[in-house]
Amino acid sequence: MAVQINPSILSADFARLAEEADAVTGADWLHVDVMDNHFVPNLTLGVPIVESLAKATDTPLDCHLMIEDPDRWAPQYIEAGASSVTFHVEAAAAPVRLAREIRAKGGRASMALKPATPIEPYEDLLPELDMLLIMTVEPGFGGQAFLDIMLPKIRRTRQLIDKHGLQMWLQVDGGVSASTIERCAEAGADVFVAGSAVYGASDPAAAVRALRAQAEAVCDHRATGR
């Protein structure tokens, strides 16, 4: 599986988003955290900013909606220019219908789980998704410490994906850094959201390359068994 590094603009300078997008040359996606101060206790940005950012960068946008009523709002982010939209299963009224609507509009459909939400009840939904996001911190704020207790959940999720022979991506978000990315990769993740580990570095593009190299080494080892 191909490793992907998605810098989170939650850790970027919001007054210079276009420049900050250019600063992470080599990133696979830009991860855009959308928060509504209801589903999570923080407020960030919405559809108009995503629309502007999509026009300002060639890097595809991966929008993570930490909002209430994603059934109503998620399709609008595809229309605004996002290539992938993640909704939280805890907030979605009809996750299968929503995933199908996102796909019908040409986007990749992704579902996120908070740390306390188990993956097993949603096994039958997996074929409807292009990506699954396991939160490795409580959603709402950047810069939190990685929760090691999520590693078994990442591993179980990878086993379910493999069990069904699915080509879906497994993303982790929260506290991903040089000291945690290898553990996530070993557990089965292949898409890594990194905020402060990238935008807090003196050279964000170099930080992306370094994180990718770390994850690829582990994934290659896991694939070959050597």
CSV table of C-alpha atoms in Angstrom, one decimal:
chain,number,residue,atom,x,y,z
A,1,MET,CA,0.0,0.0,0.0
A,2,ALA,CA,1.2,3.5,-0.8
A,3,VAL,CA,2.0,5.8,2.1
A,4,GLN,CA,0.3,9.2,2.0
A,5,ILE,CA,1.2,12.3,4.1
A,6,ASN,CA,-1.6,14.8,4.6
A,7,PRO,CA,-0.5,18.0,6.3
A,8,SER,CA,-3.2,19.6,8.4
A,9,ILE,CA,-3.8,23.3,7.8
A,10,LEU,CA,-5.2,23.5,11.3
A,11,SER,CA,-1.6,24.1,12.3
A,12,ALA,CA,-0.9,26.5,9.5
A,13,ASP,CA,-1.2,30.3,9.5
A,14,PHE,CA,-4.8,31.0,8.5
A,15,ALA,CA,-3.9,34.4,7.3
A,16,ARG,CA,-1.5,32.9,4.7
A,17,LEU,CA,-3.3,29.7,3.6
A,18,ALA,CA,-2.3,29.8,0.0
A,19,GLU,CA,1.3,30.2,0.9
A,20,GLU,CA,1.1,27.6,3.6
A,21,ALA,CA,-0.3,25.1,1.0
A,22,ASP,CA,2.7,25.8,-1.3
A,23,ALA,CA,5.0,25.3,1.7
A,24,VAL,CA,4.3,21.5,1.8
A,25,THR,CA,5.4,20.6,-1.7
A,26,GLY,CA,5.3,16.8,-2.1
A,27,ALA,CA,2.3,16.3,0.2
A,28,ASP,CA,-0.4,14.0,-1.1
A,29,TRP,CA,-3.3,15.9,0.2
A,30,LEU,CA,-4.1,19.0,2.3
A,31,HIS,CA,-6.1,18.0,5.4
A,32,VAL,CA,-8.8,20.6,6.1
A,33,ASP,CA,-10.4,20.4,9.6
A,34,VAL,CA,-13.9,21.8,9.6
A,35,MET,CA,-15.3,22.4,13.1
A,36,ASP,CA,-18.6,24.0,14.1
A,37,ASN,CA,-18.3,24.6,17.9
A,38,HIS,CA,-21.2,22.1,18.4
A,39,PHE,CA,-19.9,18.6,17.5
A,40,VAL,CA,-16.5,19.7,18.9
A,41,PRO,CA,-15.6,22.6,21.1
A,42,ASN,CA,-13.8,24.6,18.5
A,43,LEU,CA,-14.7,26.7,15.5
A,44,THR,CA,-12.5,26.8,12.3
A,45,LEU,CA,-13.6,27.4,8.7
A,46,GLY,CA,-16.3,26.4,6.3
A,47,VAL,CA,-17.4,26.1,2.7
A,48,PRO,CA,-16.2,29.5,1.4
A,49,ILE,CA,-12.7,29.0,2.7
A,50,VAL,CA,-12.5,25.5,1.2
A,51,GLU,CA,-13.7,26.9,-2.1
A,52,SER,CA,-11.0,29.6,-2.1
A,53,LEU,CA,-8.3,27.2,-1.1
A,54,ALA,CA,-9.2,24.7,-3.8
A,55,LYS,CA,-8.7,27.5,-6.3
A,56,ALA,CA,-5.3,28.5,-4.8
A,57,THR,CA,-3.6,25.1,-4.7
A,58,ASP,CA,-3.1,22.1,-7.0
A,59,THR,CA,-2.9,19.8,-4.0
A,60,PRO,CA,-6.2,17.9,-3.5
A,61,LEU,CA,-8.2,18.8,-0.4
A,62,ASP,CA,-9.1,16.2,2.2
A,63,CYS,CA,-11.9,17.8,4.3
A,64,HIS,CA,-12.5,16.3,7.8
A,65,LEU,CA,-16.0,17.5,9.0
A,66,MET,CA,-16.2,17.6,12.8
A,67,ILE,CA,-19.7,19.0,12.6
A,68,GLU,CA,-23.3,18.2,13.4
A,69,ASP,CA,-25.6,17.3,10.5
A,70,PRO,CA,-22.9,16.2,8.0
A,71,ASP,CA,-25.7,14.6,6.0
A,72,ARG,CA,-26.7,18.2,5.0
A,73,TRP,CA,-23.3,19.8,4.7
A,74,ALA,CA,-20.8,17.1,3.4
A,75,PRO,CA,-22.0,17.2,-0.3
A,76,GLN,CA,-21.4,21.0,-0.4
A,77,TYR,CA,-17.7,20.5,0.4
A,78,ILE,CA,-17.4,18.3,-2.8
A,79,GLU,CA,-19.1,21.1,-4.7
A,80,ALA,CA,-16.7,23.6,-3.2
A,81,GLY,CA,-13.7,21.7,-4.6
A,82,ALA,CA,-12.8,19.1,-2.0
A,83,SER,CA,-11.7,15.7,-3.4
A,84,SER,CA,-12.3,13.7,-0.3
A,85,VAL,CA,-14.8,14.3,2.5
A,86,THR,CA,-14.8,12.6,5.9
A,87,PHE,CA,-17.9,12.6,8.1
A,88,HIS,CA,-18.1,11.4,11.7
A,89,VAL,CA,-20.3,8.3,12.1
A,90,GLU,CA,-21.3,9.6,15.5
A,91,ALA,CA,-22.9,12.6,13.8
A,92,ALA,CA,-24.3,11.1,10.6
A,93,ALA,CA,-28.0,10.2,10.5
A,94,ALA,CA,-27.6,7.9,7.4
A,95,PRO,CA,-23.9,7.1,6.8
A,96,VAL,CA,-24.5,4.8,3.9
A,97,ARG,CA,-26.7,7.2,2.0
A,98,LEU,CA,-24.2,10.0,2.8
A,99,ALA,CA,-21.2,8.0,1.5
A,100,ARG,CA,-23.1,7.2,-1.7
A,101,GLU,CA,-24.0,10.9,-2.2
A,102,ILE,CA,-20.4,12.0,-1.7
A,103,ARG,CA,-19.3,9.4,-4.3
A,104,ALA,CA,-22.1,10.3,-6.7
A,105,LYS,CA,-20.7,13.9,-6.7
A,106,GLY,CA,-17.3,12.6,-7.6
A,107,GLY,CA,-15.6,12.7,-4.2
A,108,ARG,CA,-14.0,10.0,-2.1
A,109,ALA,CA,-16.2,9.1,0.9
A,110,SER,CA,-14.6,8.7,4.3
A,111,MET,CA,-15.9,7.9,7.7
A,112,ALA,CA,-14.2,9.0,11.0
A,113,LEU,CA,-14.5,7.3,14.4
A,114,LYS,CA,-13.8,9.1,17.7
A,115,PRO,CA,-11.4,7.3,20.1
A,116,ALA,CA,-14.2,5.7,22.1
A,117,THR,CA,-16.2,4.5,19.0
A,118,PRO,CA,-15.5,0.9,18.1
A,119,ILE,CA,-15.0,-0.2,14.5
A,120,GLU,CA,-16.7,-3.6,14.8
A,121,PRO,CA,-20.4,-2.4,14.5
A,122,TYR,CA,-19.6,-0.7,11.2
A,123,GLU,CA,-18.0,-3.7,9.5
A,124,ASP,CA,-20.9,-4.0,7.0
A,125,LEU,CA,-20.5,-0.4,6.0
A,126,LEU,CA,-16.9,-0.7,4.9
A,127,PRO,CA,-17.5,-1.5,1.2
A,128,GLU,CA,-19.4,1.9,0.9
A,129,LEU,CA,-16.3,3.8,1.9
A,130,ASP,CA,-13.0,4.9,0.2
A,131,MET,CA,-11.2,5.6,3.5
A,132,LEU,CA,-11.7,5.2,7.2
A,133,LEU,CA,-10.2,7.6,9.7
A,134,ILE,CA,-9.3,6.5,13.2
A,135,MET,CA,-8.9,9.5,15.5
A,136,THR,CA,-5.8,9.1,17.7
A,137,VAL,CA,-6.8,12.1,19.8
A,138,GLU,CA,-10.2,13.5,20.8
A,139,PRO,CA,-11.3,15.7,17.9
A,140,GLY,CA,-11.4,19.4,18.3
A,141,PHE,CA,-7.9,20.8,18.9
A,142,GLY,CA,-4.5,20.4,17.3
A,143,GLY,CA,-1.3,19.7,19.1
A,144,GLN,CA,-2.7,16.9,21.4
A,145,ALA,CA,-0.7,14.0,22.6
A,146,PHE,CA,-1.0,10.7,20.6
A,147,LEU,CA,-3.2,8.1,22.3
A,148,ASP,CA,-1.3,4.8,22.2
A,149,ILE,CA,-4.4,2.9,23.2
A,150,MET,CA,-5.7,3.5,19.7
A,151,LEU,CA,-3.0,1.2,18.2
A,152,PRO,CA,-5.0,-2.0,18.7
A,153,LYS,CA,-8.1,-0.4,17.1
A,154,ILE,CA,-6.0,0.6,14.1
A,155,ARG,CA,-4.8,-3.0,13.9
A,156,ARG,CA,-8.3,-4.5,14.1
A,157,THR,CA,-9.5,-2.1,11.5
A,158,ARG,CA,-6.8,-3.1,9.1
A,159,GLN,CA,-7.7,-6.8,9.7
A,160,LEU,CA,-11.3,-6.0,8.8
A,161,ILE,CA,-10.3,-4.2,5.6
A,162,ASP,CA,-8.1,-7.1,4.6
A,163,LYS,CA,-10.7,-9.7,5.6
A,164,HIS,CA,-13.1,-8.2,3.0
A,165,GLY,CA,-10.4,-7.6,0.4
A,166,LEU,CA,-11.1,-3.9,0.2
A,167,GLN,CA,-8.8,-1.3,-1.4
A,168,MET,CA,-9.8,1.4,1.1
A,169,TRP,CA,-7.3,3.7,2.8
A,170,LEU,CA,-6.8,3.7,6.6
A,171,GLN,CA,-6.1,7.2,7.9
A,172,VAL,CA,-4.9,8.3,11.3
A,173,ASP,CA,-5.2,11.8,12.7
A,174,GLY,CA,-4.0,13.2,16.0
A,175,GLY,CA,-0.5,13.5,17.5
A,176,VAL,CA,1.2,12.0,14.4
A,177,SER,CA,4.9,12.9,14.4
A,178,ALA,CA,8.3,11.4,13.9
A,179,SER,CA,8.0,9.6,17.3
A,180,THR,CA,4.5,8.0,16.5
A,181,ILE,CA,4.2,7.5,12.8
A,182,GLU,CA,6.1,4.2,12.7
A,183,ARG,CA,3.8,2.7,15.3
A,184,CYS,CA,0.8,3.8,13.3
A,185,ALA,CA,2.2,2.3,10.1
A,186,GLU,CA,3.1,-0.9,11.9
A,187,ALA,CA,-0.5,-1.2,13.1
A,188,GLY,CA,-1.8,-0.9,9.5
A,189,ALA,CA,-2.3,2.8,8.7
A,190,ASP,CA,-1.3,4.1,5.3
A,191,VAL,CA,-2.6,7.7,5.3
A,192,PHE,CA,-1.2,10.0,8.0
A,193,VAL,CA,-2.5,13.5,9.0
A,194,ALA,CA,0.3,15.6,10.5
A,195,GLY,CA,-0.3,19.1,11.7
A,196,SER,CA,2.3,20.6,14.1
A,197,ALA,CA,4.9,18.0,13.1
A,198,VAL,CA,4.8,19.6,9.6
A,199,TYR,CA,3.9,23.2,10.1
A,200,GLY,CA,5.9,23.5,13.3
A,201,ALA,CA,9.0,22.5,11.4
A,202,SER,CA,11.5,25.0,10.0
A,203,ASP,CA,11.1,23.3,6.6
A,204,PRO,CA,7.6,21.9,6.2
A,205,ALA,CA,8.3,20.2,2.9
A,206,ALA,CA,11.3,18.4,4.4
A,207,ALA,CA,9.2,17.3,7.3
A,208,VAL,CA,6.7,15.7,4.9
A,209,ARG,CA,9.6,13.9,3.2
A,210,ALA,CA,11.0,12.6,6.5
A,211,LEU,CA,7.6,11.4,7.8
A,212,ARG,CA,7.0,9.6,4.5
A,213,ALA,CA,10.4,7.9,4.6
A,214,GLN,CA,9.7,6.7,8.2
A,215,ALA,CA,6.3,5.3,7.3
A,216,GLU,CA,7.4,3.7,4.0
A,217,ALA,CA,10.2,1.8,5.8
A,218,VAL,CA,7.7,0.2,8.2
A,219,CYS,CA,5.1,-0.5,5.5
A,220,ASP,CA,7.8,-2.1,3.2
A,221,HIS,CA,8.9,-4.2,6.1
A,222,ARG,CA,5.4,-5.3,6.9
A,223,ALA,CA,4.7,-6.1,3.3
A,224,THR,CA,7.8,-8.3,2.8
A,225,GLY,CA,8.1,-9.6,6.3
A,226,ARG,CA,11.8,-8.6,6.4
